[in-house]
mmCIF file of C-alpha atoms and ligand atoms in Angstrom:
data_model
loop_
_atom_site.group_PDB
_atom_site.id
_atom_site.type_symbol
_atom_site.label_atom_id
_atom_site.label_comp_id
_atom_site.label_asym_id
_atom_site.label_seq_id
_atom_site.Cartn_x
_atom_site.Cartn_y
_atom_site.Cartn_z
ATOM 1 C CA MET C 328 -41.599 43.132 45.120
ATOM 2 C CA GLN C 329 -42.351 41.002 42.050
ATOM 3 C CA SER C 330 -39.399 38.709 41.410
ATOM 4 C CA LYS C 331 -37.973 38.525 37.911
ATOM 5 C CA THR C 332 -39.247 35.730 35.680
ATOM 6 C CA LEU C 333 -36.931 33.041 34.439
ATOM 7 C CA ILE C 334 -37.053 34.525 30.954
ATOM 8 C CA GLU C 335 -36.149 37.974 32.263
ATOM 9 C CA LYS C 336 -33.182 36.455 34.066
ATOM 10 C CA LEU C 337 -32.179 34.437 31.015
ATOM 11 C CA SER C 338 -32.412 37.534 28.848
ATOM 12 C CA THR C 339 -30.177 39.499 31.200
ATOM 13 C CA SER C 340 -27.566 36.754 31.637
ATOM 14 C CA SER C 341 -28.406 36.440 35.321
ATOM 15 C CA LEU C 342 -30.170 33.081 35.499
ATOM 16 C CA LYS C 343 -28.881 30.592 38.078
ATOM 17 C CA MET C 344 -29.719 26.953 37.417
ATOM 18 C CA GLY C 345 -29.093 24.166 39.899
ATOM 19 C CA ILE C 346 -28.553 20.603 38.717
ATOM 20 C CA ILE C 347 -28.770 17.789 41.185
ATOM 21 C CA ALA C 348 -25.829 15.500 40.520
ATOM 22 C CA GLY C 349 -22.853 16.090 38.312
ATOM 23 C CA GLY C 350 -22.545 12.907 36.285
ATOM 24 C CA GLN C 351 -22.127 12.889 32.519
ATOM 25 C CA LEU C 352 -25.748 13.896 31.905
ATOM 26 C CA GLY C 353 -25.276 16.892 34.178
ATOM 27 C CA LYS C 354 -22.064 17.756 32.379
ATOM 28 C CA MET C 355 -23.751 17.686 28.962
ATOM 29 C CA LEU C 356 -26.658 19.781 30.258
ATOM 30 C CA ILE C 357 -24.220 22.369 31.634
ATOM 31 C CA GLN C 358 -22.393 22.520 28.319
ATOM 32 C CA GLU C 359 -25.678 23.468 26.603
ATOM 33 C CA ALA C 360 -26.669 25.876 29.386
ATOM 34 C CA SER C 361 -23.360 27.701 29.105
ATOM 35 C CA ARG C 362 -24.174 28.622 25.495
ATOM 36 C CA TRP C 363 -26.942 30.765 26.948
ATOM 37 C CA ASP C 364 -24.713 32.190 29.694
ATOM 38 C CA ILE C 365 -26.686 30.396 32.383
ATOM 39 C CA GLU C 366 -24.795 30.252 35.684
ATOM 40 C CA THR C 367 -24.770 26.607 36.693
ATOM 41 C CA TYR C 368 -24.591 24.970 40.129
ATOM 42 C CA VAL C 369 -24.071 21.266 40.725
ATOM 43 C CA LEU C 370 -24.661 19.281 43.907
ATOM 44 C CA ASP C 371 -22.630 16.075 44.021
ATOM 45 C CA PRO C 372 -20.753 14.227 46.765
ATOM 46 C CA ASP C 373 -17.860 13.431 44.430
ATOM 47 C CA GLU C 374 -15.370 16.257 44.002
ATOM 48 C CA ALA C 375 -14.092 14.530 40.864
ATOM 49 C CA CYS C 376 -17.554 14.261 39.275
ATOM 50 C CA SER C 377 -17.913 14.668 35.504
ATOM 51 C CA ALA C 378 -19.475 18.122 35.705
ATOM 52 C CA ARG C 379 -16.740 19.536 37.928
ATOM 53 C CA ASN C 380 -14.628 21.013 35.141
ATOM 54 C CA VAL C 381 -17.517 22.710 33.308
ATOM 55 C CA VAL C 382 -19.880 23.880 36.075
ATOM 56 C CA SER C 383 -19.808 27.502 37.313
ATOM 57 C CA PHE C 384 -20.179 26.506 41.019
ATOM 58 C CA TYR C 385 -19.612 23.062 42.447
ATOM 59 C CA VAL C 386 -21.316 22.258 45.756
ATOM 60 C CA LYS C 387 -20.177 19.160 47.620
ATOM 61 C CA GLY C 388 -23.089 17.307 49.171
ATOM 62 C CA ASP C 389 -25.309 14.261 49.122
ATOM 63 C CA PHE C 390 -28.434 14.532 46.959
ATOM 64 C CA ARG C 391 -30.227 12.059 49.242
ATOM 65 C CA ASP C 392 -29.707 14.318 52.235
ATOM 66 C CA PHE C 393 -32.503 16.769 53.151
ATOM 67 C CA ASP C 394 -30.260 19.581 54.389
ATOM 68 C CA ALA C 395 -27.849 19.362 51.466
ATOM 69 C CA VAL C 396 -30.632 19.497 48.842
ATOM 70 C CA TYR C 397 -32.542 22.228 50.674
ATOM 71 C CA ALA C 398 -29.500 24.506 51.104
ATOM 72 C CA PHE C 399 -28.495 23.895 47.489
ATOM 73 C CA GLY C 400 -31.960 24.829 46.200
ATOM 74 C CA LYS C 401 -31.854 28.109 48.101
ATOM 75 C CA GLN C 402 -28.978 29.327 45.929
ATOM 76 C CA VAL C 403 -30.655 29.053 42.529
ATOM 77 C CA ASP C 404 -33.604 30.320 40.447
ATOM 78 C CA ILE C 405 -34.508 26.980 38.931
ATOM 79 C CA LEU C 406 -33.671 23.445 39.941
ATOM 80 C CA THR C 407 -33.542 20.307 37.819
ATOM 81 C CA PHE C 408 -31.929 16.894 38.192
ATOM 82 C CA GLU C 409 -29.994 14.355 36.165
ATOM 83 C CA LEU C 410 -30.908 11.309 38.275
ATOM 84 C CA GLU C 411 -33.953 10.086 40.202
ATOM 85 C CA ASP C 412 -32.408 9.304 43.567
ATOM 86 C CA VAL C 413 -33.019 12.738 45.142
ATOM 87 C CA ASN C 414 -34.362 13.701 48.575
ATOM 88 C CA ILE C 415 -38.028 14.432 47.793
ATOM 89 C CA PRO C 416 -39.065 16.127 51.099
ATOM 90 C CA ALA C 417 -36.367 18.760 50.536
ATOM 91 C CA LEU C 418 -37.660 19.368 47.011
ATOM 92 C CA GLN C 419 -41.242 19.608 48.324
ATOM 93 C CA LYS C 420 -40.209 22.206 50.895
ATOM 94 C CA LEU C 421 -38.330 24.255 48.294
ATOM 95 C CA LYS C 422 -41.341 24.059 45.974
ATOM 96 C CA ALA C 423 -43.685 25.197 48.788
ATOM 97 C CA GLU C 424 -41.367 28.163 49.341
ATOM 98 C CA GLY C 425 -41.716 29.152 45.683
ATOM 99 C CA LEU C 426 -38.677 27.613 43.967
ATOM 100 C CA ASN C 427 -39.193 26.605 40.374
ATOM 101 C CA ILE C 428 -38.375 22.879 40.223
ATOM 102 C CA ALA C 429 -38.734 21.105 36.907
ATOM 103 C CA PRO C 430 -39.793 18.367 36.532
ATOM 104 C CA ASP C 431 -42.090 18.664 39.549
ATOM 105 C CA PRO C 432 -41.079 16.738 42.714
ATOM 106 C CA ASP C 433 -44.439 14.884 42.669
ATOM 107 C CA VAL C 434 -43.554 13.432 39.264
ATOM 108 C CA LEU C 435 -40.121 12.470 40.538
ATOM 109 C CA ALA C 436 -41.654 10.773 43.618
ATOM 110 C CA LEU C 437 -43.890 8.671 41.389
ATOM 111 C CA ILE C 438 -41.129 7.704 38.986
ATOM 112 C CA GLN C 439 -38.595 6.973 41.770
ATOM 113 C CA ASP C 440 -40.803 4.074 42.773
ATOM 114 C CA LYS C 441 -41.187 1.376 40.107
ATOM 115 C CA GLY C 442 -44.281 0.097 41.931
ATOM 116 C CA LEU C 443 -46.045 3.457 41.709
ATOM 117 C CA GLN C 444 -44.928 3.729 38.085
ATOM 118 C CA LYS C 445 -46.559 0.410 37.155
ATOM 119 C CA ALA C 446 -49.743 1.312 39.049
ATOM 120 C CA PHE C 447 -49.842 4.598 37.131
ATOM 121 C CA TYR C 448 -49.711 2.802 33.752
ATOM 122 C CA ALA C 449 -52.485 0.437 34.851
ATOM 123 C CA LYS C 450 -54.648 3.312 36.105
ATOM 124 C CA HIS C 451 -54.262 5.167 32.803
ATOM 125 C CA HIS C 452 -54.754 2.040 30.664
ATOM 126 C CA LEU C 453 -51.263 2.409 29.233
ATOM 127 C CA PRO C 454 -49.827 -0.872 27.887
ATOM 128 C CA SER C 455 -47.229 -2.447 30.185
ATOM 129 C CA SER C 456 -46.505 -5.998 31.371
ATOM 130 C CA ASN C 457 -48.689 -7.466 34.147
ATOM 131 C CA PHE C 458 -47.326 -7.000 37.634
ATOM 132 C CA ALA C 459 -47.826 -7.498 41.362
ATOM 133 C CA LEU C 460 -46.231 -5.759 44.343
ATOM 134 C CA TYR C 461 -44.464 -7.562 47.215
ATOM 135 C CA GLU C 462 -43.035 -6.221 50.455
ATOM 136 C CA SER C 463 -40.097 -8.656 50.651
ATOM 137 C CA SER C 464 -38.487 -11.719 49.117
ATOM 138 C CA ASP C 465 -40.355 -13.838 51.711
ATOM 139 C CA ALA C 466 -43.665 -12.520 50.405
ATOM 140 C CA ILE C 467 -42.611 -13.532 46.873
ATOM 141 C CA LYS C 468 -41.666 -17.022 48.073
ATOM 142 C CA GLU C 469 -45.021 -17.327 49.812
ATOM 143 C CA ALA C 470 -46.860 -16.362 46.610
ATOM 144 C CA ILE C 471 -44.895 -19.051 44.737
ATOM 145 C CA THR C 472 -45.750 -21.680 47.377
ATOM 146 C CA LYS C 473 -49.423 -20.748 47.213
ATOM 147 C CA GLY C 474 -49.343 -21.058 43.417
ATOM 148 C CA GLU C 475 -50.162 -17.352 42.923
ATOM 149 C CA LEU C 476 -46.883 -16.742 41.116
ATOM 150 C CA SER C 477 -44.981 -18.973 38.723
ATOM 151 C CA TYR C 478 -41.590 -18.987 37.003
ATOM 152 C CA PRO C 479 -40.224 -17.255 35.032
ATOM 153 C CA PHE C 480 -40.747 -13.687 36.228
ATOM 154 C CA VAL C 481 -38.805 -10.447 36.476
ATOM 155 C CA GLN C 482 -38.211 -9.016 39.947
ATOM 156 C CA LYS C 483 -37.400 -5.300 40.279
ATOM 157 C CA LEU C 484 -36.612 -3.454 43.488
ATOM 158 C CA ARG C 485 -39.105 -0.612 43.763
ATOM 159 C CA LYS C 486 -36.424 1.938 44.578
ATOM 160 C CA GLY C 487 -32.781 2.653 43.949
ATOM 161 C CA GLY C 488 -32.056 0.426 40.928
ATOM 162 C CA TYR C 489 -30.364 1.680 37.779
ATOM 163 C CA ASP C 490 -28.485 0.329 34.748
ATOM 164 C CA GLY C 491 -30.006 -3.089 35.331
ATOM 165 C CA ARG C 492 -28.947 -3.197 39.012
ATOM 166 C CA GLY C 493 -31.986 -4.021 41.111
ATOM 167 C CA VAL C 494 -33.507 -6.124 38.307
ATOM 168 C CA ALA C 495 -33.378 -9.926 38.236
ATOM 169 C CA LEU C 496 -34.805 -12.510 35.883
ATOM 170 C CA ILE C 497 -35.971 -15.339 38.112
ATOM 171 C CA HIS C 498 -36.485 -18.548 36.145
ATOM 172 C CA SER C 499 -36.204 -21.162 38.881
ATOM 173 C CA PRO C 500 -35.947 -21.592 42.672
ATOM 174 C CA ASP C 501 -32.150 -21.764 42.237
ATOM 175 C CA LYS C 502 -31.951 -18.103 41.338
ATOM 176 C CA GLU C 503 -31.668 -15.948 44.448
ATOM 177 C CA LEU C 504 -34.308 -13.261 44.935
ATOM 178 C CA LEU C 505 -33.380 -9.629 45.542
ATOM 179 C CA GLU C 506 -34.091 -8.342 49.054
ATOM 180 C CA GLY C 507 -36.567 -5.480 49.447
ATOM 181 C CA ALA C 508 -39.964 -4.172 48.380
ATOM 182 C CA SER C 509 -40.366 -5.231 44.750
ATOM 183 C CA VAL C 510 -42.426 -5.213 41.614
ATOM 184 C CA VAL C 511 -42.768 -8.621 40.024
ATOM 185 C CA GLU C 512 -43.505 -8.513 36.305
ATOM 186 C CA THR C 513 -44.446 -11.058 33.704
ATOM 187 C CA LYS C 514 -41.397 -11.866 31.599
ATOM 188 C CA VAL C 515 -41.881 -10.284 28.182
ATOM 189 C CA ALA C 516 -40.639 -12.189 25.114
ATOM 190 C CA ILE C 517 -38.645 -9.198 23.891
ATOM 191 C CA ASP C 518 -37.910 -8.700 20.223
ATOM 192 C CA LYS C 519 -36.531 -5.165 20.501
ATOM 193 C CA GLU C 520 -35.931 -2.525 23.145
ATOM 194 C CA ILE C 521 -36.611 1.002 21.967
ATOM 195 C CA ALA C 522 -36.853 4.455 23.542
ATOM 196 C CA VAL C 523 -38.562 7.737 22.751
ATOM 197 C CA ILE C 524 -37.667 11.023 24.428
ATOM 198 C CA VAL C 525 -40.524 13.493 24.650
ATOM 199 C CA ALA C 526 -40.479 17.097 25.864
ATOM 200 C CA ARG C 527 -43.333 19.238 27.153
ATOM 201 C CA ASN C 528 -43.397 22.899 28.184
ATOM 202 C CA SER C 529 -45.853 24.739 30.421
ATOM 203 C CA ALA C 530 -47.932 25.780 27.384
ATOM 204 C CA ASP C 531 -48.565 22.037 26.764
ATOM 205 C CA GLU C 532 -46.458 22.042 23.606
ATOM 206 C CA VAL C 533 -45.013 18.540 23.101
ATOM 207 C CA ARG C 534 -42.305 17.214 20.794
ATOM 208 C CA CYS C 535 -40.787 13.757 20.447
ATOM 209 C CA PHE C 536 -37.392 12.689 19.244
ATOM 210 C CA PRO C 537 -37.556 9.742 16.835
ATOM 211 C CA ALA C 538 -37.558 6.285 18.420
ATOM 212 C CA VAL C 539 -34.135 4.699 18.893
ATOM 213 C CA GLU C 540 -33.256 1.043 19.209
ATOM 214 C CA MET C 541 -31.034 -0.101 22.070
ATOM 215 C CA THR C 542 -28.865 -3.174 22.383
ATOM 216 C CA PHE C 543 -27.512 -4.259 25.757
ATOM 217 C CA ASP C 544 -24.371 -6.011 26.888
ATOM 218 C CA GLU C 545 -25.518 -9.326 28.346
ATOM 219 C CA GLN C 546 -22.861 -9.369 31.061
ATOM 220 C CA THR C 547 -23.160 -5.821 32.363
ATOM 221 C CA ASN C 548 -26.780 -5.002 31.359
ATOM 222 C CA LEU C 549 -25.474 -1.646 30.130
ATOM 223 C CA VAL C 550 -26.562 -0.121 26.822
ATOM 224 C CA GLU C 551 -24.036 -1.103 24.217
ATOM 225 C CA GLU C 552 -25.343 0.532 21.043
ATOM 226 C CA ILE C 553 -28.158 2.887 20.119
ATOM 227 C CA PHE C 554 -29.417 3.224 16.558
ATOM 228 C CA CYS C 555 -31.396 6.166 15.322
ATOM 229 C CA PRO C 556 -33.853 5.766 13.788
ATOM 230 C CA ALA C 557 -35.039 2.414 15.164
ATOM 231 C CA ASN C 558 -35.984 -0.227 12.644
ATOM 232 C CA LEU C 559 -39.748 -0.139 13.215
ATOM 233 C CA THR C 560 -42.898 -0.215 11.124
ATOM 234 C CA THR C 561 -44.447 3.235 10.640
ATOM 235 C CA GLU C 562 -47.309 2.069 12.812
ATOM 236 C CA GLN C 563 -44.961 1.046 15.653
ATOM 237 C CA ALA C 564 -42.961 4.294 15.426
ATOM 238 C CA THR C 565 -46.144 6.380 15.531
ATOM 239 C CA LYS C 566 -47.557 4.321 18.385
ATOM 240 C CA ALA C 567 -44.378 4.702 20.476
ATOM 241 C CA GLN C 568 -44.416 8.481 20.008
ATOM 242 C CA SER C 569 -48.114 8.814 20.774
ATOM 243 C CA LEU C 570 -47.705 6.720 23.949
ATOM 244 C CA ALA C 571 -44.784 8.913 25.054
ATOM 245 C CA ILE C 572 -46.972 11.996 24.589
ATOM 246 C CA GLU C 573 -49.848 10.345 26.430
ATOM 247 C CA ILE C 574 -47.582 9.548 29.388
ATOM 248 C CA ILE C 575 -46.024 13.016 29.717
ATOM 249 C CA ARG C 576 -49.498 14.571 29.555
ATOM 250 C CA ALA C 577 -50.952 12.060 32.028
ATOM 251 C CA LEU C 578 -48.094 12.960 34.395
ATOM 252 C CA ASP C 579 -48.820 16.642 33.700
ATOM 253 C CA MET C 580 -45.074 16.971 33.525
ATOM 254 C CA VAL C 581 -42.949 19.847 32.252
ATOM 255 C CA GLY C 582 -39.492 18.760 31.144
ATOM 256 C CA LEU C 583 -37.963 15.831 29.357
ATOM 257 C CA LEU C 584 -39.221 12.270 29.677
ATOM 258 C CA ALA C 585 -37.354 9.253 28.295
ATOM 259 C CA VAL C 586 -39.733 6.362 27.721
ATOM 260 C CA GLU C 587 -38.291 2.865 27.313
ATOM 261 C CA PHE C 588 -40.436 0.312 25.525
ATOM 262 C CA PHE C 589 -40.313 -3.365 24.690
ATOM 263 C CA ILE C 590 -41.539 -4.592 21.331
ATOM 264 C CA ASP C 591 -42.560 -8.168 21.964
ATOM 265 C CA GLN C 592 -42.295 -11.041 19.521
ATOM 266 C CA GLU C 593 -45.854 -10.361 18.342
ATOM 267 C CA GLY C 594 -44.917 -6.772 17.479
ATOM 268 C CA GLN C 595 -46.866 -5.283 20.416
ATOM 269 C CA ILE C 596 -45.480 -2.235 22.214
ATOM 270 C CA LEU C 597 -45.227 -2.315 26.006
ATOM 271 C CA ILE C 598 -43.931 0.459 28.260
ATOM 272 C CA ASN C 599 -40.964 -0.699 30.340
ATOM 273 C CA GLU C 600 -40.096 2.370 32.371
ATOM 274 C CA VAL C 601 -39.614 6.108 32.178
ATOM 275 C CA ALA C 602 -36.960 8.584 33.349
ATOM 276 C CA PRO C 603 -37.838 12.276 33.864
ATOM 277 C CA ARG C 604 -34.488 13.660 32.725
ATOM 278 C CA PRO C 605 -31.913 13.538 29.937
ATOM 279 C CA HIS C 606 -31.153 9.935 29.077
ATOM 280 C CA ASN C 607 -28.447 7.687 27.690
ATOM 281 C CA SER C 608 -30.770 6.896 24.766
ATOM 282 C CA GLY C 609 -30.580 10.572 23.741
ATOM 283 C CA HIS C 610 -26.783 11.029 23.684
ATOM 284 C CA HIS C 611 -26.827 10.969 19.881
ATOM 285 C CA THR C 612 -29.129 14.034 19.724
ATOM 286 C CA ILE C 613 -26.144 16.288 20.522
ATOM 287 C CA ASP C 614 -24.634 15.504 17.132
ATOM 288 C CA SER C 615 -27.442 14.074 15.032
ATOM 289 C CA MET C 616 -30.377 16.444 15.619
ATOM 290 C CA LEU C 617 -31.017 20.127 15.122
ATOM 291 C CA THR C 618 -31.983 20.297 18.822
ATOM 292 C CA SER C 619 -30.182 18.206 21.445
ATOM 293 C CA GLN C 620 -32.063 16.591 24.329
ATOM 294 C CA HIS C 621 -30.339 19.002 26.712
ATOM 295 C CA LYS C 622 -31.338 22.098 24.753
ATOM 296 C CA GLN C 623 -34.864 20.728 24.558
ATOM 297 C CA LEU C 624 -34.909 20.286 28.336
ATOM 298 C CA LEU C 625 -33.779 23.890 28.822
ATOM 299 C CA ARG C 626 -36.443 25.120 26.395
ATOM 300 C CA ALA C 627 -39.129 23.083 28.153
ATOM 301 C CA ILE C 628 -38.326 24.090 31.732
ATOM 302 C CA LEU C 629 -37.666 27.747 30.947
ATOM 303 C CA GLY C 630 -41.043 28.096 29.218
ATOM 304 C CA LEU C 631 -39.595 28.588 25.738
ATOM 305 C CA PRO C 632 -41.010 27.185 22.484
ATOM 306 C CA LEU C 633 -39.665 23.676 21.900
ATOM 307 C CA GLY C 634 -37.028 23.080 19.227
ATOM 308 C CA THR C 635 -37.427 21.030 16.075
ATOM 309 C CA THR C 636 -36.487 17.378 16.379
ATOM 310 C CA GLU C 637 -35.422 17.228 12.762
ATOM 311 C CA VAL C 638 -32.797 14.563 12.104
ATOM 312 C CA LEU C 639 -29.567 15.840 10.544
ATOM 313 C CA LYS C 640 -27.918 12.429 10.127
ATOM 314 C CA LYS C 641 -28.614 8.798 10.908
ATOM 315 C CA SER C 642 -26.541 7.653 13.873
ATOM 316 C CA VAL C 643 -25.130 4.840 15.931
ATOM 317 C CA MET C 644 -24.095 5.642 19.522
ATOM 318 C CA LEU C 645 -21.584 3.495 21.379
ATOM 319 C CA ASN C 646 -21.038 3.717 25.108
ATOM 320 C CA LEU C 647 -17.341 3.818 25.928
ATOM 321 C CA LEU C 648 -16.974 1.435 28.841
ATOM 322 C CA GLY C 649 -13.855 0.635 30.822
ATOM 323 C CA GLU C 650 -12.223 -2.567 29.556
ATOM 324 C CA THR C 651 -12.118 -5.606 31.809
ATOM 325 C CA GLY C 652 -8.729 -5.967 33.498
ATOM 326 C CA HIS C 653 -7.997 -2.249 33.432
ATOM 327 C CA GLU C 654 -8.167 -0.048 36.490
ATOM 328 C CA GLY C 655 -6.580 3.313 37.306
ATOM 329 C CA ALA C 656 -5.561 6.408 35.326
ATOM 330 C CA VAL C 657 -7.328 6.246 31.985
ATOM 331 C CA PHE C 658 -5.799 5.812 28.538
ATOM 332 C CA TYR C 659 -8.040 6.008 25.467
ATOM 333 C CA GLU C 660 -6.333 3.663 23.036
ATOM 334 C CA GLY C 661 -7.058 4.319 19.355
ATOM 335 C CA PHE C 662 -8.315 7.875 19.807
ATOM 336 C CA GLU C 663 -6.194 9.246 16.975
ATOM 337 C CA ALA C 664 -7.126 6.461 14.570
ATOM 338 C CA CYS C 665 -10.827 7.053 15.171
ATOM 339 C CA MET C 666 -10.435 10.738 14.415
ATOM 340 C CA ALA C 667 -9.486 9.750 10.865
ATOM 341 C CA ILE C 668 -12.966 8.287 10.321
ATOM 342 C CA GLU C 669 -15.470 10.797 9.001
ATOM 343 C CA GLY C 670 -18.535 11.421 11.126
ATOM 344 C CA VAL C 671 -17.046 10.050 14.363
ATOM 345 C CA LYS C 672 -17.750 12.242 17.395
ATOM 346 C CA ILE C 673 -16.043 11.268 20.644
ATOM 347 C CA HIS C 674 -17.419 12.535 23.970
ATOM 348 C CA LEU C 675 -15.432 12.003 27.161
ATOM 349 C CA TYR C 676 -16.976 12.432 30.575
ATOM 350 C CA GLY C 677 -14.077 13.857 32.552
ATOM 351 C CA LYS C 678 -13.454 10.728 34.603
ATOM 352 C CA LYS C 679 -9.748 10.408 35.241
ATOM 353 C CA GLU C 680 -9.890 6.865 36.571
ATOM 354 C CA THR C 681 -11.200 3.869 34.672
ATOM 355 C CA ARG C 682 -12.489 0.568 36.019
ATOM 356 C CA PRO C 683 -14.213 -2.375 34.321
ATOM 357 C CA SER C 684 -17.532 -1.365 32.687
ATOM 358 C CA ARG C 685 -17.381 2.216 34.004
ATOM 359 C CA LYS C 686 -19.140 4.600 31.593
ATOM 360 C CA MET C 687 -16.230 6.822 30.545
ATOM 361 C CA GLY C 688 -17.673 8.419 27.426
ATOM 362 C CA HIS C 689 -19.610 7.743 24.267
ATOM 363 C CA VAL C 690 -19.092 7.956 20.554
ATOM 364 C CA THR C 691 -21.712 9.029 18.057
ATOM 365 C CA ILE C 692 -21.129 7.875 14.506
ATOM 366 C CA LEU C 693 -23.005 9.786 11.838
ATOM 367 C CA SER C 694 -23.819 8.992 8.244
ATOM 368 C CA SER C 695 -26.563 9.445 5.661
ATOM 369 C CA SER C 696 -27.283 5.704 5.912
ATOM 370 C CA LEU C 697 -27.616 3.609 9.047
ATOM 371 C CA GLU C 698 -25.742 0.698 7.389
ATOM 372 C CA HIS C 699 -22.751 2.942 6.741
ATOM 373 C CA ALA C 700 -22.877 4.342 10.283
ATOM 374 C CA GLN C 701 -22.991 0.764 11.628
ATOM 375 C CA HIS C 702 -20.007 -0.216 9.477
ATOM 376 C CA LYS C 703 -17.977 2.681 10.889
ATOM 377 C CA ALA C 704 -19.226 1.922 14.401
ATOM 378 C CA ASN C 705 -17.826 -1.598 14.128
ATOM 379 C CA ILE C 706 -14.423 -0.152 13.262
ATOM 380 C CA VAL C 707 -14.613 2.258 16.208
ATOM 381 C CA LYS C 708 -15.630 -0.579 18.518
ATOM 382 C CA ASN C 709 -12.558 -2.560 17.524
ATOM 383 C CA THR C 710 -10.225 0.434 17.664
ATOM 384 C CA LEU C 711 -11.151 2.667 20.574
ATOM 385 C CA LYS C 712 -10.557 0.988 23.931
ATOM 386 C CA VAL C 713 -10.736 2.381 27.441
ATOM 387 C CA LYS C 714 -7.618 1.090 29.170
ATOM 388 C CA SER C 715 -5.447 2.164 32.047
ATOM 389 C CA CYS C 716 -2.135 3.950 31.497
ATOM 390 C CA LYS C 717 0.812 1.673 30.940
ATOM 391 C CA GLN C 718 3.051 1.678 34.002
HETATM 392 P P1 ADP J 1295 -33.095 -0.287 34.860
HETATM 393 O O1 ADP J 1295 -33.975 0.759 35.450
HETATM 394 O O2 ADP J 1295 -32.069 -0.756 35.801
HETATM 395 O O3 ADP J 1295 -32.562 0.077 33.497
HETATM 396 P P2 ADP J 1295 -35.116 -1.961 33.577
HETATM 397 O O4 ADP J 1295 -36.455 -1.972 34.203
HETATM 398 O O5 ADP J 1295 -34.972 -1.153 32.325
HETATM 399 O O6 ADP J 1295 -34.036 -1.562 34.667
HETATM 400 O O7 ADP J 1295 -34.669 -3.444 33.290
HETATM 401 C C1 ADP J 1295 -33.351 -3.766 32.814
HETATM 402 C C2 ADP J 1295 -33.445 -4.764 31.682
HETATM 403 O O8 ADP J 1295 -34.086 -5.972 32.146
HETATM 404 C C3 ADP J 1295 -34.310 -4.300 30.512
HETATM 405 O O9 ADP J 1295 -33.583 -3.485 29.634
HETATM 406 C C4 ADP J 1295 -34.731 -5.629 29.904
HETATM 407 O O10 ADP J 1295 -33.720 -6.147 29.052
HETATM 408 C C5 ADP J 1295 -34.887 -6.545 31.123
HETATM 409 N N1 ADP J 1295 -36.316 -6.536 31.560
HETATM 410 C C6 ADP J 1295 -36.895 -5.648 32.373
HETATM 411 N N2 ADP J 1295 -38.211 -5.932 32.556
HETATM 412 C C7 ADP J 1295 -38.476 -7.033 31.829
HETATM 413 C C8 ADP J 1295 -39.642 -7.820 31.593
HETATM 414 N N3 ADP J 1295 -40.825 -7.564 32.167
HETATM 415 N N4 ADP J 1295 -39.522 -8.885 30.762
HETATM 416 C C9 ADP J 1295 -38.334 -9.211 30.191
HETATM 417 N N5 ADP J 1295 -37.200 -8.518 30.383
HETATM 418 C C10 ADP J 1295 -37.249 -7.435 31.176
#
């Protein structure tokens, strides 16, 4: 018997979509999916995960575990993910048995490994910093002793890093190396960090969101603010978008790809890394674009025409991070005051407990001018604080 296509299931309100992991990105994807009556399933080990209060069916389990991922995949019509750290053999088996997995597990396997990612850019003549691969910190030390490697350099663990964890700037022998198989990259003299999110469907239609500019907190390495559009020359903006399209096509990937770039002090664009899923740098799209990144992902993986990436408003996005010195039941100080500011959109992630630097939510601040949005963002930054409840 011919099984129903995804579109037939979507059109009869009977589509079951599985999302691996139920963090905030999963939550936001579910919120979009529910507008189309898609039945959602989330696999996450944490019963208090962000997606828990919006998902149709929560499944407790570890996304790195073969059996958990395999059994989860068997329950749904289409499977996607909101993080990279997923058990690939389970995905491969599900794919071989006919499950629709988007993006493809082969793409995920390549992107999971920063070493393979860098080799891919080199093979396709895509601009990225020079690099070498090492099996261990001892191998790096040996290369330094032999004069094959010199300070400063950036060491990145090939697997498992995120939000700056697993990345170290090594400028002298005093700085301790990370332990594990690593990519070592030339240190780029960064002027700006930008990102472009691109979507592609199975008909090879591609669409990019405009480039955004990201600023990072020096202590935590977490994104602090995102501006859209980025302050770039037309040439740089066009180049970033065309590189994003080149990468998604070279990967032959269906889905959503966030591409992070460096603009160096000479104005050259270099690819830093990619993520095959919704991304922090696209949070603003929910409020500032005609199509959000999550809706674009659904369109792409369900084989629908892609949505317009027309900008409705300029925006600044602030991550709402737990304040230092505050731990326990959360209290969002200044919520009411921020609601009095026009164009302020607060998103909370459903995390009941705060701790220092935990990503608890984000705020998108909209205006017809970026300067005005920035002005309001500064007020929000000084007003809205993630604290713990007073005892
Ligand atoms: P993660 O996957 O954890 O976000 P990234 O590869 O994006 O890690 O690196 C985290 C940060 O480290 C970047 O945002 C950038 O500021 C800095 N960084 C990474 N690679 C380089 C490099 N080659 N040169 C200079 N700085 C870098």
